[in-house]
Short mmCIF file of C-alpha atoms and ligand atoms in Angstrom, two decimals:
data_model
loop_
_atom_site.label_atom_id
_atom_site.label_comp_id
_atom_site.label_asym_id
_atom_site.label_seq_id
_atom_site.Cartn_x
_atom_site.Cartn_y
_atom_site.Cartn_z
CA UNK A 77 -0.58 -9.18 -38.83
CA UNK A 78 -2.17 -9.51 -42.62
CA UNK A 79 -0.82 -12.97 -43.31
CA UNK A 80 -3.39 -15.93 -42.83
CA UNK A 81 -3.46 -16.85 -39.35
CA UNK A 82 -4.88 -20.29 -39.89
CA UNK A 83 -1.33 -21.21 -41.62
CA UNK A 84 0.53 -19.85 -38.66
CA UNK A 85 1.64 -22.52 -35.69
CA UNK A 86 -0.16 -21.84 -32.48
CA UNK A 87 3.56 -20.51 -30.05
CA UNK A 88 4.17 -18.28 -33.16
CA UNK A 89 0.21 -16.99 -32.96
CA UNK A 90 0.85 -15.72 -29.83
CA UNK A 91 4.18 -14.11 -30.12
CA UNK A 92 2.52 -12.18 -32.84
CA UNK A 93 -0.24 -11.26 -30.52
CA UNK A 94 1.68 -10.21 -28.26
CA UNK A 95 3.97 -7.96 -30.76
CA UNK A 96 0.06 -6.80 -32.07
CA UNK A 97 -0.64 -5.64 -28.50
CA UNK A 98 2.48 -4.27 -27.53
CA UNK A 99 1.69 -2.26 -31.20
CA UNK A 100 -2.03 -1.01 -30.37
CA UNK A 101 -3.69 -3.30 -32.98
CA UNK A 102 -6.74 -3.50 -31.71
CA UNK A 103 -7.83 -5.44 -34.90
CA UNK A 104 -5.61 -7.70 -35.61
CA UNK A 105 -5.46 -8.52 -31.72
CA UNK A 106 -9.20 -9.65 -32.03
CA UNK A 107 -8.22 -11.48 -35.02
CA UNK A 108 -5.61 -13.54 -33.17
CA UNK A 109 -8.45 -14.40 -30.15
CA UNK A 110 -10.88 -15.18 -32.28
CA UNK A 111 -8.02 -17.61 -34.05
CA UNK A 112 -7.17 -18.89 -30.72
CA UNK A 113 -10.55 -19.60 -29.98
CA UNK A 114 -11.01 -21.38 -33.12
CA UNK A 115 -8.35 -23.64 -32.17
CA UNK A 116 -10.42 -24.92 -29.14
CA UNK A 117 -8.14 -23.16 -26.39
CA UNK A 118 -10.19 -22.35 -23.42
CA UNK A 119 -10.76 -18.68 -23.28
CA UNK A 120 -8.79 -18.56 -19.81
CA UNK A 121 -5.61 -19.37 -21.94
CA UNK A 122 -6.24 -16.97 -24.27
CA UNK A 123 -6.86 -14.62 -22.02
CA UNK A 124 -3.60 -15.49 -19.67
CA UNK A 125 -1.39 -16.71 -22.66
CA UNK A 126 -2.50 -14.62 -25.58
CA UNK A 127 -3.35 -10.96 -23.71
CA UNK A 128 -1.95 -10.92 -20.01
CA UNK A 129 1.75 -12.56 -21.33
CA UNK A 130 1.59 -9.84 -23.81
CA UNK A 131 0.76 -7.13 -21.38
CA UNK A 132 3.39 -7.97 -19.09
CA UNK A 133 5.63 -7.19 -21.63
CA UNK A 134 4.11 -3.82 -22.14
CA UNK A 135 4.75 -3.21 -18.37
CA UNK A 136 8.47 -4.28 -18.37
CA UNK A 137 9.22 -1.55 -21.26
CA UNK A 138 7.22 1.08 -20.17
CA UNK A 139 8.79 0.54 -16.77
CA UNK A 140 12.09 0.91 -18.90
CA UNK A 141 11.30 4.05 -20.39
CA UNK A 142 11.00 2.18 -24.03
CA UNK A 143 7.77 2.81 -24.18
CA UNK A 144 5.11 5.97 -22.47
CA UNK A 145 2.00 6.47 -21.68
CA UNK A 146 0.00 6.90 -25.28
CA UNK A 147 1.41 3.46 -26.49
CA UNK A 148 0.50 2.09 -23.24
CA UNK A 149 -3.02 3.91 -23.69
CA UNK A 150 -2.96 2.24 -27.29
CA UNK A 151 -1.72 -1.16 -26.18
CA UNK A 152 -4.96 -1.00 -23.28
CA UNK A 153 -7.35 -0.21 -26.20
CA UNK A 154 -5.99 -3.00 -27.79
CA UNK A 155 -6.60 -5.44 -24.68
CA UNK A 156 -9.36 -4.52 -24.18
CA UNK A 157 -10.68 -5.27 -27.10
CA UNK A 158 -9.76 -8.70 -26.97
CA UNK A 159 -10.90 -8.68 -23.58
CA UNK A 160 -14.12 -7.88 -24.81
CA UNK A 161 -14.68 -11.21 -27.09
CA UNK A 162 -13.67 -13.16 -24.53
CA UNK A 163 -15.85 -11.51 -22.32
CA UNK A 164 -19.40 -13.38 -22.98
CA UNK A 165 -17.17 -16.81 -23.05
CA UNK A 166 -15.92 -16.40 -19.82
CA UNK A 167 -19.46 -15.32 -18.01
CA UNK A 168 -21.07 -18.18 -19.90
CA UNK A 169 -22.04 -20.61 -17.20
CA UNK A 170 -25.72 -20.38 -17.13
CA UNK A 171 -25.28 -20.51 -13.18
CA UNK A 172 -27.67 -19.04 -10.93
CA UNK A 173 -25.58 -15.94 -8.74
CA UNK A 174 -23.53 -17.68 -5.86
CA UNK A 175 -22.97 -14.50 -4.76
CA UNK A 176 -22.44 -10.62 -5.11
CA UNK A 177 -19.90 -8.77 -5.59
CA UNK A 178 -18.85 -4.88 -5.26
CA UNK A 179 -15.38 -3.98 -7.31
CA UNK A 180 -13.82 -1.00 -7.77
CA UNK A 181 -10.39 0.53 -8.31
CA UNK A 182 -9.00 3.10 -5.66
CA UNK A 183 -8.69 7.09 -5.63
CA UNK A 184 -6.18 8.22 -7.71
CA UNK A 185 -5.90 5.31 -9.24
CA UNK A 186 -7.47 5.11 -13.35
CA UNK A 187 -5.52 1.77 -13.90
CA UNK A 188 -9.32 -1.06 -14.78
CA UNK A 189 -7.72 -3.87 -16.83
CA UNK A 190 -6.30 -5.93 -14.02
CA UNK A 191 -10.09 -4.97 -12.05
CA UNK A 192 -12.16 -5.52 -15.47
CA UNK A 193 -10.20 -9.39 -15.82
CA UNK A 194 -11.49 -10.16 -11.71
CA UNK A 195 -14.87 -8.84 -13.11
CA UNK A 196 -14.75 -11.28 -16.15
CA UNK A 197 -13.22 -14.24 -13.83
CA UNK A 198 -15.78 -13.82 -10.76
CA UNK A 199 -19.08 -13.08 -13.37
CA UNK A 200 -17.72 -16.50 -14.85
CA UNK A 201 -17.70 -18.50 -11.80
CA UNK A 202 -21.37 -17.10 -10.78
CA UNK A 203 -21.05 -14.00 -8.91
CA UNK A 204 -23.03 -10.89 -9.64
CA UNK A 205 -20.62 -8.10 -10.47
CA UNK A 206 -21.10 -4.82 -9.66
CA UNK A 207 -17.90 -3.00 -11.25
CA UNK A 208 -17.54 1.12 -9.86
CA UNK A 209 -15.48 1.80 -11.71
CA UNK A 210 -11.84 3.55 -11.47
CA UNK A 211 -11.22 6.29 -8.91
CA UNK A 212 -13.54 5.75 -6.11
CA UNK A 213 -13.10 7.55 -2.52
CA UNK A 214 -14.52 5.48 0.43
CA UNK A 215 -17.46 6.91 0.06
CA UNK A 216 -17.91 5.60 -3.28
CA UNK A 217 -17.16 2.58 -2.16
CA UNK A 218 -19.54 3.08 1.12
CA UNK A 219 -22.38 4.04 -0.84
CA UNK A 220 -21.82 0.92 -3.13
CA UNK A 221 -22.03 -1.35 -0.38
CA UNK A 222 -24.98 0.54 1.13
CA UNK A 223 -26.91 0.14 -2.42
CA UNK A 224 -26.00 -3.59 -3.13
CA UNK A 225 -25.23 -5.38 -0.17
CA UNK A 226 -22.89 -7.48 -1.45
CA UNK A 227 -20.98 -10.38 -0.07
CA UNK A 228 -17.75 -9.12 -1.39
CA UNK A 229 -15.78 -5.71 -1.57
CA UNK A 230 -12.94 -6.20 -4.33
CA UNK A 231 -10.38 -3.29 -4.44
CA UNK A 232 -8.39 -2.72 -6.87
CA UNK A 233 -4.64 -0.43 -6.87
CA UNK A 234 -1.97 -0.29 -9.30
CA UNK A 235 0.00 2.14 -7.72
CA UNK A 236 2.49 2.46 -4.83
CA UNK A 237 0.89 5.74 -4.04
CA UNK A 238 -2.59 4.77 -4.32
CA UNK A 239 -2.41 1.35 -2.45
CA UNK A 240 -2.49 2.65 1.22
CA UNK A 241 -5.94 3.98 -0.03
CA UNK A 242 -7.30 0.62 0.76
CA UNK A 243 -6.60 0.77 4.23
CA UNK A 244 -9.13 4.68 4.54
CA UNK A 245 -11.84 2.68 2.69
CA UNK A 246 -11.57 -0.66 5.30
CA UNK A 247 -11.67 2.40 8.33
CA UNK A 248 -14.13 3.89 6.44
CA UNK A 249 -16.30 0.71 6.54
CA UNK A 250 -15.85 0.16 10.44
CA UNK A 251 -16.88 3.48 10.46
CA UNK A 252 -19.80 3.26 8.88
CA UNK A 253 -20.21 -0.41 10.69
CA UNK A 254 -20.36 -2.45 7.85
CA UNK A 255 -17.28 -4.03 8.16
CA UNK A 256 -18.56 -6.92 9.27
CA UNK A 257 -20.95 -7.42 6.20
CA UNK A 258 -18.55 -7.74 3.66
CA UNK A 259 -15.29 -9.88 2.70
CA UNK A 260 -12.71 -7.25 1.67
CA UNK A 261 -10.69 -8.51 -0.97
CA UNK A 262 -7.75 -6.72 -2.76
CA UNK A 263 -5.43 -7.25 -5.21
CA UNK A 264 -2.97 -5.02 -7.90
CA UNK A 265 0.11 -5.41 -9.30
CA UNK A 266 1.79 -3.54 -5.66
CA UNK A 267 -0.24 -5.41 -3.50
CA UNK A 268 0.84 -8.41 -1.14
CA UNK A 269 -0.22 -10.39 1.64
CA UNK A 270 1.44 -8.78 4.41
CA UNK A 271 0.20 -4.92 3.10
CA UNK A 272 -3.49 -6.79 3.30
CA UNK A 273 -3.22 -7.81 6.25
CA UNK A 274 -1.73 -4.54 7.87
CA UNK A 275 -4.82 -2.80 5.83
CA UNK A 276 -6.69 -5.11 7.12
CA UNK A 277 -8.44 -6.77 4.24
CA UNK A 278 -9.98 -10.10 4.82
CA UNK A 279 -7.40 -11.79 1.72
CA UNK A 280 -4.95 -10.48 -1.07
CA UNK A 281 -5.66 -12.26 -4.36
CA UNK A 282 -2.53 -12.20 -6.72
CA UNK A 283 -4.81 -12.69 -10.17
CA UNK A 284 -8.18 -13.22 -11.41
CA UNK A 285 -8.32 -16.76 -10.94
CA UNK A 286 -6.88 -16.28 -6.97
CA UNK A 287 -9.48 -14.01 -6.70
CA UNK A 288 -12.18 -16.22 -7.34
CA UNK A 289 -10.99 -19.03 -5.29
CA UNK A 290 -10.53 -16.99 -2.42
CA UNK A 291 -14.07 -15.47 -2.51
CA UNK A 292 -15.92 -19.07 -2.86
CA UNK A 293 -13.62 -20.33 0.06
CA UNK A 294 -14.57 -16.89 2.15
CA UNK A 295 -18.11 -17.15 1.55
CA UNK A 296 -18.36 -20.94 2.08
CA UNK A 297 -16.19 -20.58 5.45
CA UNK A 298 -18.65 -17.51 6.58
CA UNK A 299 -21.58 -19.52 5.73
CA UNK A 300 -20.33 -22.59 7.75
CA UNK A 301 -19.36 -20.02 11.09
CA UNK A 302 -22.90 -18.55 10.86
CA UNK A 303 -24.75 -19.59 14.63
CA UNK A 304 -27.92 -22.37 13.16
CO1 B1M B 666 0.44 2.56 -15.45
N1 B1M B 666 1.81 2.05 -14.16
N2 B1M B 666 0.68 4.45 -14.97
N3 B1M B 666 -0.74 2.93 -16.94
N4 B1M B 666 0.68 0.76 -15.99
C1 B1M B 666 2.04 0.62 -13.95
C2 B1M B 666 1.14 0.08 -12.85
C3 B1M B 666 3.59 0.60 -13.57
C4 B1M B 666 3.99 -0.61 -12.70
C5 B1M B 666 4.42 0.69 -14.86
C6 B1M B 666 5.88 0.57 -14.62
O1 B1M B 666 6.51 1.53 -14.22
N5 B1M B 666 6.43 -0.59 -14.84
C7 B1M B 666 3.76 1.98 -12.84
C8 B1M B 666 3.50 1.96 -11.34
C9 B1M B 666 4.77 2.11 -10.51
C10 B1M B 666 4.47 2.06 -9.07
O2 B1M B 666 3.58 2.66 -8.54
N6 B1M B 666 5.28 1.30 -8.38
C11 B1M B 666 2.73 2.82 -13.57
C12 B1M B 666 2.75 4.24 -13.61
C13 B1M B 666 3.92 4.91 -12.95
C14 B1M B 666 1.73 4.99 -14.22
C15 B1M B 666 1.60 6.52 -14.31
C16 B1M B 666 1.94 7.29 -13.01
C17 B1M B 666 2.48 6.97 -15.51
C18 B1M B 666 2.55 8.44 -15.72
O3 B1M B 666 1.57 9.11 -15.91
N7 B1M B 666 3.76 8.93 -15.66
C19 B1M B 666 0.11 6.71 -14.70
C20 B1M B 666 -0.80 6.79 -13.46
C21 B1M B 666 -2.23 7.07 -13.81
C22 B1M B 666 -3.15 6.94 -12.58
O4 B1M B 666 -3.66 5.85 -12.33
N8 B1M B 666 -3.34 8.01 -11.85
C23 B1M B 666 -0.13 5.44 -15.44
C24 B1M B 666 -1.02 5.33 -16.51
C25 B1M B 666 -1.25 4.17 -17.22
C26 B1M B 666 -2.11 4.11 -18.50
C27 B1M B 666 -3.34 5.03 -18.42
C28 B1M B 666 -1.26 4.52 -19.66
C29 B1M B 666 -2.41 2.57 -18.59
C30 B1M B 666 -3.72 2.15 -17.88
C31 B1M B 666 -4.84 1.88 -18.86
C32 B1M B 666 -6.00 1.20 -18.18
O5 B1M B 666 -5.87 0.48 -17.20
N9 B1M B 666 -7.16 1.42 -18.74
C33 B1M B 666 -1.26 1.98 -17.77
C34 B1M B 666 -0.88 0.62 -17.84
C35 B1M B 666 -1.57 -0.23 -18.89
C36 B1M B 666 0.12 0.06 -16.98
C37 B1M B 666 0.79 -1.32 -17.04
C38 B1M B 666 1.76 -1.29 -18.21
C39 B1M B 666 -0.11 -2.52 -17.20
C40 B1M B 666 -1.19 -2.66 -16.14
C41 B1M B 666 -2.12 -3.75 -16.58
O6 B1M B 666 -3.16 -3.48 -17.13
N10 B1M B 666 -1.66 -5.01 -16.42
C42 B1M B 666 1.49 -1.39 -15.62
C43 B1M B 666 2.71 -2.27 -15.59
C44 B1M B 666 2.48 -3.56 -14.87
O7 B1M B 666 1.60 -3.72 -14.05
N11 B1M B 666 3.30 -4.51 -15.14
C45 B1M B 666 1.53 0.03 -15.22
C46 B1M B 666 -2.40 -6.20 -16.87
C47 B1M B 666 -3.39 -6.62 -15.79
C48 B1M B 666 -4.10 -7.87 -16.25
O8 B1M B 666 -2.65 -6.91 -14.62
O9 B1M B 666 -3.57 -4.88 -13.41
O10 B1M B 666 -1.78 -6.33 -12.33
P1 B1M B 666 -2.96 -6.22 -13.20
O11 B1M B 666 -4.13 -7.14 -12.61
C49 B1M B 666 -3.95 -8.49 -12.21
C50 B1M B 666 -3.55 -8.64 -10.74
O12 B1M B 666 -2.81 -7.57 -10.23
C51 B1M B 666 -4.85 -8.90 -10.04
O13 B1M B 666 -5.59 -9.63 -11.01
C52 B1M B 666 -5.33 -9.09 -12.30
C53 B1M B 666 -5.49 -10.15 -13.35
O14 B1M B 666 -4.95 -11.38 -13.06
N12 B1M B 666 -5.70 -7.78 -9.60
C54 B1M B 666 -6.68 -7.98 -8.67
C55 B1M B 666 -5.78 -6.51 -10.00
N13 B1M B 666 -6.75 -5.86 -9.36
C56 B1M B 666 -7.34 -6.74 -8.55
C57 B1M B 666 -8.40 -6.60 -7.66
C58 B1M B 666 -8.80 -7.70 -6.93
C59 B1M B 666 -8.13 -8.93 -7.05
C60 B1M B 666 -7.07 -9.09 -7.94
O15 B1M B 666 -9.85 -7.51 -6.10
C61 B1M B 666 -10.32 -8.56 -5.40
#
């Protein structure tokens, strides 16, 4: 993408974008955002229609076999670069924290763009964020909630294989009786409602946006259960 972007109509802008992320152009990726942005979209649709659309496309061919796993590598950088100006936008509420939240994405499990957008989307709404990280065995996750008490435990799994994971960190929890201090959330490209409910999570949030609607409803329907 060398041509002027400011000359190019805004459905054609993203198609490009999308062809610059399926490509691993990092760059010019950035340069459509920033063009995006300049056009007065809201960094959500940027986000959903310039990066995610164009990501989902990366999926379907690499699920195909048209594309492996260094262009998909390349095609991540790229994200997250984009990602990474939208970033600051997103988180830019000036809101005191409504609440706290502990995310992380399962053992065996390196996949952190879906997990890094929930960071970006909750951090935006007013939650405190504290992000673990890919790979993370219960205890990980145990020692996480130990350290920052949070209101919410986000889990993240991209894979078939790694998704029953959820369910040893949730035993792990009762275990360790902290269950019942946290709203266990989880979410992934594998995940549905009934597999969170048989692992016993508290909701399954589709996207980012899900995500953060279900945690403000969660938190507000603890706070209203809570003996005054
Ligand atoms: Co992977 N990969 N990958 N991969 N990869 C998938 C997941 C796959 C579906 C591709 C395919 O075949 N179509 C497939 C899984 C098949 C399956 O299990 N059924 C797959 C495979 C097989 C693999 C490897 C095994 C490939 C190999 O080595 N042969 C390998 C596994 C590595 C491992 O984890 N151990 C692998 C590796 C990789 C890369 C490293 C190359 C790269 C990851 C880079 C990175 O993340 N830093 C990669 C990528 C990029 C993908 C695809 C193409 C894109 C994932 C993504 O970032 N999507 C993916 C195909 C796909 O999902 N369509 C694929 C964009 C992102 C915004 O969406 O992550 O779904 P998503 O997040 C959404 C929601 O799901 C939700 O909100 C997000 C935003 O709205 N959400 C949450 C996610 N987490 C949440 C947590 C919450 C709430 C909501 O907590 C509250």
């Amino acid at each position: 993408m060398s041509e002027d972007l400011t000359q190019i109509e805004t459905s054609e802008l993203l198609e490009i974008m999308h062809d610059d992320l399926y490509d691993g152009l990092a760059d010019e990726v950035v340069a459509g955002v920033n063009e995006l942005l300049r056009r007065n979209l809201l960094p959500y649709e940027v986000l959903t229609q310039g990066l995610v659309a164009g990501m989902d496309i990366v999926g379907v061919d690499f699920r195909d076999g048209i594309l492996f796993v260094p262009e998909v590598l390349m095609a991540a950088k790229a994200m997250k670069a984009g990602m990474a100006v939208l970033r600051p936008l997103l988180a830019e509420t000036g809101a005191p924290s409504i609440g706290t939240m502990v995310i992380g994405t399962v053992k065996g499990d390196i996949h952190d763009i879906g997990k890094n957008l929930v960071t970006m989307m909750m951090e935006g709404a007013g939650f405190k964020v504290h992000d673990i990280g890919i790979n993370n065995d219960a205890d990980k996750f145990i020692q996480a909630v130990k350290d920052f008490k949070p209101d919410i435990l986000g889990m993240s799994a991209l894979l078939t294989t790694t998704m029953p994971y959820m369910k040893v960190v949730i035993q792990s929890l009762e275990k360790a009786n902290l269950r019942d201090q946290v709203i266990v959330l989880v979410g992934g490209a594998p995940v549905n409602q009934p597999f969170a409910e048989a692992v016993g999570a508290d909701a399954y949030c589709r996207d980012a946006s899900v995500a953060v609607i279900t945690a403000k409803a969660l938190m507000e329907q603890r706070r209203n259960s809570v003996p005054v």
